[in-house]
mmCIF file with all atom_site columns, C-alpha atoms in Angstrom:
data_model
loop_
_atom_site.group_PDB
_atom_site.id
_atom_site.type_symbol
_atom_site.label_atom_id
_atom_site.label_alt_id
_atom_site.label_comp_id
_atom_site.label_asym_id
_atom_site.label_entity_id
_atom_site.label_seq_id
_atom_site.pdbx_PDB_ins_code
_atom_site.Cartn_x
_atom_site.Cartn_y
_atom_site.Cartn_z
_atom_site.occupancy
_atom_site.B_iso_or_equiv
_atom_site.pdbx_formal_charge
_atom_site.auth_seq_id
_atom_site.auth_comp_id
_atom_site.auth_asym_id
_atom_site.auth_atom_id
_atom_site.pdbx_PDB_model_num
ATOM 1  C CA . ALA A 1 1  ? 117.375 78.094  116.542 1.00 63.00 ? 154 ALA A CA 1
ATOM 2  C CA . THR A 1 2  ? 116.424 81.369  114.932 1.00 73.00 ? 155 THR A CA 1
ATOM 3  C CA . ALA A 1 3  ? 113.138 83.226  115.220 1.00 80.00 ? 156 ALA A CA 1
ATOM 4  C CA . VAL A 1 4  ? 112.451 85.850  112.570 1.00 86.00 ? 157 VAL A CA 1
ATOM 5  C CA . ILE A 1 5  ? 109.901 88.436  113.657 1.00 90.00 ? 158 ILE A CA 1
ATOM 6  C CA . VAL A 1 6  ? 108.540 91.069  111.263 1.00 90.00 ? 159 VAL A CA 1
ATOM 7  C CA . GLY A 1 7  ? 105.764 93.619  111.403 1.00 91.00 ? 160 GLY A CA 1
ATOM 8  C CA . ASP A 1 8  ? 104.597 96.488  113.558 1.00 92.00 ? 161 ASP A CA 1
ATOM 9  C CA . LEU A 1 9  ? 105.543 95.563  117.130 1.00 92.00 ? 162 LEU A CA 1
ATOM 10 C CA . THR A 1 10 ? 104.486 98.839  118.716 1.00 93.00 ? 163 THR A CA 1
ATOM 11 C CA . GLY A 1 11 ? 103.228 98.187  122.234 1.00 93.00 ? 164 GLY A CA 1
ATOM 12 C CA . ILE A 1 12 ? 104.293 94.534  122.242 1.00 93.00 ? 165 ILE A CA 1
ATOM 13 C CA . ASP A 1 13 ? 106.785 93.174  124.757 1.00 93.00 ? 166 ASP A CA 1
ATOM 14 C CA . LEU A 1 14 ? 108.500 90.876  122.280 1.00 92.00 ? 167 LEU A CA 1
ATOM 15 C CA . ASP A 1 15 ? 110.861 89.306  124.815 1.00 90.00 ? 168 ASP A CA 1
ATOM 16 C CA . ALA A 1 16 ? 107.945 88.328  127.055 1.00 92.00 ? 169 ALA A CA 1
ATOM 17 C CA . LEU A 1 17 ? 105.892 87.074  124.115 1.00 91.00 ? 170 LEU A CA 1
ATOM 18 C CA . LEU A 1 18 ? 108.723 84.880  122.863 1.00 90.00 ? 171 LEU A CA 1
ATOM 19 C CA . ALA A 1 19 ? 109.414 83.580  126.373 1.00 90.00 ? 172 ALA A CA 1
ATOM 20 C CA . ASP A 1 20 ? 105.727 82.664  126.767 1.00 92.00 ? 173 ASP A CA 1
ATOM 21 C CA . THR A 1 21 ? 105.391 80.996  123.380 1.00 90.00 ? 174 THR A CA 1
ATOM 22 C CA . LEU A 1 22 ? 108.800 79.426  122.810 1.00 88.00 ? 175 LEU A CA 1
ATOM 23 C CA . GLY A 1 23 ? 110.050 79.084  126.376 1.00 87.00 ? 176 GLY A CA 1
ATOM 24 C CA . ASP A 1 24 ? 113.290 77.115  126.558 1.00 84.00 ? 177 ASP A CA 1
ATOM 25 C CA . TRP A 1 25 ? 112.787 75.527  123.143 1.00 82.00 ? 178 TRP A CA 1
ATOM 26 C CA . SER A 1 26 ? 115.891 75.077  121.033 1.00 76.00 ? 179 SER A CA 1
ATOM 27 C CA . GLY A 1 27 ? 116.193 73.452  117.663 1.00 74.00 ? 180 GLY A CA 1
ATOM 28 C CA . ASP A 1 28 ? 118.772 71.104  116.267 1.00 78.00 ? 181 ASP A CA 1
ATOM 29 C CA . ALA A 1 29 ? 121.397 72.441  113.907 1.00 77.00 ? 182 ALA A CA 1
ATOM 30 C CA . GLY A 1 30 ? 120.109 72.468  110.355 1.00 79.00 ? 183 GLY A CA 1
ATOM 31 C CA . GLN A 1 31 ? 121.698 70.318  107.703 1.00 84.00 ? 184 GLN A CA 1
ATOM 32 C CA . ALA A 1 32 ? 122.529 71.836  104.345 1.00 82.00 ? 185 ALA A CA 1
ATOM 33 C CA . ARG A 1 33 ? 120.611 70.255  101.514 1.00 83.00 ? 186 ARG A CA 1
ATOM 34 C CA . PRO A 1 34 ? 122.294 69.659  98.173  1.00 86.00 ? 187 PRO A CA 1
ATOM 35 C CA . VAL A 1 35 ? 121.150 72.082  95.507  1.00 78.00 ? 188 VAL A CA 1
ATOM 36 C CA . PRO A 1 36 ? 120.766 70.661  92.019  1.00 78.00 ? 189 PRO A CA 1
ATOM 37 C CA . PRO A 1 37 ? 122.583 72.579  89.291  1.00 80.00 ? 190 PRO A CA 1
ATOM 38 C CA . ILE A 1 38 ? 120.528 75.074  87.315  1.00 76.00 ? 191 ILE A CA 1
ATOM 39 C CA . THR A 1 39 ? 120.477 74.452  83.607  1.00 77.00 ? 192 THR A CA 1
ATOM 40 C CA . ALA A 1 40 ? 119.627 77.001  80.951  1.00 74.00 ? 193 ALA A CA 1
ATOM 41 C CA . ASP A 1 41 ? 116.824 76.403  78.507  1.00 73.00 ? 194 ASP A CA 1
ATOM 42 C CA . ASP A 1 42 ? 118.400 77.816  75.354  1.00 71.00 ? 195 ASP A CA 1
ATOM 43 C CA . THR A 1 43 ? 115.503 76.862  73.108  1.00 76.00 ? 196 THR A CA 1
ATOM 44 C CA . GLY A 1 44 ? 114.095 80.370  73.448  1.00 78.00 ? 197 GLY A CA 1
ATOM 45 C CA . ARG A 1 45 ? 110.495 81.418  73.240  1.00 81.00 ? 198 ARG A CA 1
ATOM 46 C CA . VAL A 1 46 ? 108.394 84.481  72.625  1.00 85.00 ? 199 VAL A CA 1
ATOM 47 C CA . VAL A 1 47 ? 105.139 85.109  74.453  1.00 86.00 ? 200 VAL A CA 1
ATOM 48 C CA . ILE A 1 48 ? 102.897 87.913  73.234  1.00 89.00 ? 201 ILE A CA 1
ATOM 49 C CA . VAL A 1 49 ? 100.034 89.086  75.407  1.00 90.00 ? 202 VAL A CA 1
ATOM 50 C CA . ASP A 1 50 ? 97.680  91.303  73.416  1.00 91.00 ? 203 ASP A CA 1
ATOM 51 C CA . ARG A 1 51 ? 96.105  94.000  75.570  1.00 91.00 ? 204 ARG A CA 1
ATOM 52 C CA . PRO A 1 52 ? 93.932  96.184  73.345  1.00 92.00 ? 205 PRO A CA 1
ATOM 53 C CA . GLY A 1 53 ? 93.827  99.753  74.616  1.00 92.00 ? 206 GLY A CA 1
ATOM 54 C CA . ALA A 1 54 ? 97.011  99.430  76.687  1.00 90.00 ? 207 ALA A CA 1
ATOM 55 C CA . VAL A 1 55 ? 98.881  102.743 76.913  1.00 91.00 ? 208 VAL A CA 1
ATOM 56 C CA . GLN A 1 56 ? 102.344 101.247 77.144  1.00 88.00 ? 209 GLN A CA 1
ATOM 57 C CA . THR A 1 57 ? 104.357 98.176  76.266  1.00 86.00 ? 210 THR A CA 1
ATOM 58 C CA . GLN A 1 58 ? 106.375 96.045  78.636  1.00 83.00 ? 211 GLN A CA 1
ATOM 59 C CA . LEU A 1 59 ? 109.292 93.979  77.401  1.00 82.00 ? 212 LEU A CA 1
ATOM 60 C CA . LEU A 1 60 ? 110.750 91.286  79.671  1.00 80.00 ? 213 LEU A CA 1
ATOM 61 C CA . ILE A 1 61 ? 113.945 89.420  78.882  1.00 78.00 ? 214 ILE A CA 1
ATOM 62 C CA . GLY A 1 62 ? 115.222 86.669  81.134  1.00 78.00 ? 215 GLY A CA 1
ATOM 63 C CA . ARG A 1 63 ? 118.318 84.547  81.383  1.00 77.00 ? 216 ARG A CA 1
ATOM 64 C CA . ILE A 1 64 ? 120.051 82.553  84.098  1.00 79.00 ? 217 ILE A CA 1
ATOM 65 C CA . GLY A 1 65 ? 122.617 84.763  85.788  1.00 80.00 ? 218 GLY A CA 1
ATOM 66 C CA . ALA A 1 66 ? 125.498 84.435  88.183  1.00 82.00 ? 219 ALA A CA 1
ATOM 67 C CA . ASP A 1 67 ? 125.069 82.987  91.662  1.00 84.00 ? 220 ASP A CA 1
ATOM 68 C CA . ARG A 1 68 ? 124.864 85.676  94.343  1.00 86.00 ? 221 ARG A CA 1
ATOM 69 C CA . HIS A 1 69 ? 128.121 84.411  95.855  1.00 87.00 ? 222 HIS A CA 1
ATOM 70 C CA . GLU A 1 70 ? 130.124 85.018  92.666  1.00 87.00 ? 223 GLU A CA 1
ATOM 71 C CA . ARG A 1 71 ? 132.311 88.105  92.253  1.00 89.00 ? 224 ARG A CA 1
ATOM 72 C CA . VAL A 1 72 ? 130.201 89.459  89.385  1.00 90.00 ? 225 VAL A CA 1
ATOM 73 C CA . TRP A 1 73 ? 126.974 89.497  91.423  1.00 89.00 ? 226 TRP A CA 1
ATOM 74 C CA . PRO A 1 74 ? 127.134 93.193  92.488  1.00 91.00 ? 227 PRO A CA 1
ATOM 75 C CA . ALA A 1 75 ? 127.749 94.299  88.900  1.00 90.00 ? 228 ALA A CA 1
ATOM 76 C CA . GLN A 1 76 ? 124.883 92.141  87.696  1.00 88.00 ? 229 GLN A CA 1
ATOM 77 C CA . VAL A 1 77 ? 122.521 93.653  90.269  1.00 88.00 ? 230 VAL A CA 1
ATOM 78 C CA . LEU A 1 78 ? 123.604 97.178  89.292  1.00 90.00 ? 231 LEU A CA 1
ATOM 79 C CA . GLY A 1 79 ? 123.033 96.369  85.623  1.00 87.00 ? 232 GLY A CA 1
ATOM 80 C CA . THR A 1 80 ? 119.581 95.053  86.411  1.00 85.00 ? 233 THR A CA 1
ATOM 81 C CA . TYR A 1 81 ? 118.632 98.297  88.177  1.00 87.00 ? 234 TYR A CA 1
ATOM 82 C CA . CYS A 1 82 ? 120.078 100.390 85.329  1.00 88.00 ? 235 CYS A CA 1
ATOM 83 C CA . LEU A 1 83 ? 117.839 98.534  82.881  1.00 82.00 ? 236 LEU A CA 1
ATOM 84 C CA . GLY A 1 84 ? 114.780 99.151  85.046  1.00 80.00 ? 237 GLY A CA 1
ATOM 85 C CA . GLY A 1 85 ? 114.625 95.841  86.870  1.00 71.00 ? 238 GLY A CA 1
ATOM 86 C CA . THR A 1 86 ? 114.104 95.285  90.544  1.00 64.00 ? 239 THR A CA 1
#
C-alpha cells in the first residue's frame, strides 16, 4: 500500500499520525487495468470566443501526442514549453 501525503506538515508528527489512523493496515497489490487506445478526431474544428475589450488574443492548438513512455516524449515536452505551453 502507498500513502501519499502533501501539504504543510510543520509541527505534525506524521509517523505517529499515520500509525494512529492506518495502524497495521496493508492493501492488496493493485491490478493493472487495460487502457483503451486513444483515437484522433481528425475532423477538425474552430471555436471562436468573442471577448469585446480583451487586450490580447490566445490561440490554442491541440493534437494527440506521443505517450510519455515513448522516446520522443522529452523532445515533445521541450517543444511544448518553447511554444509557451505548460
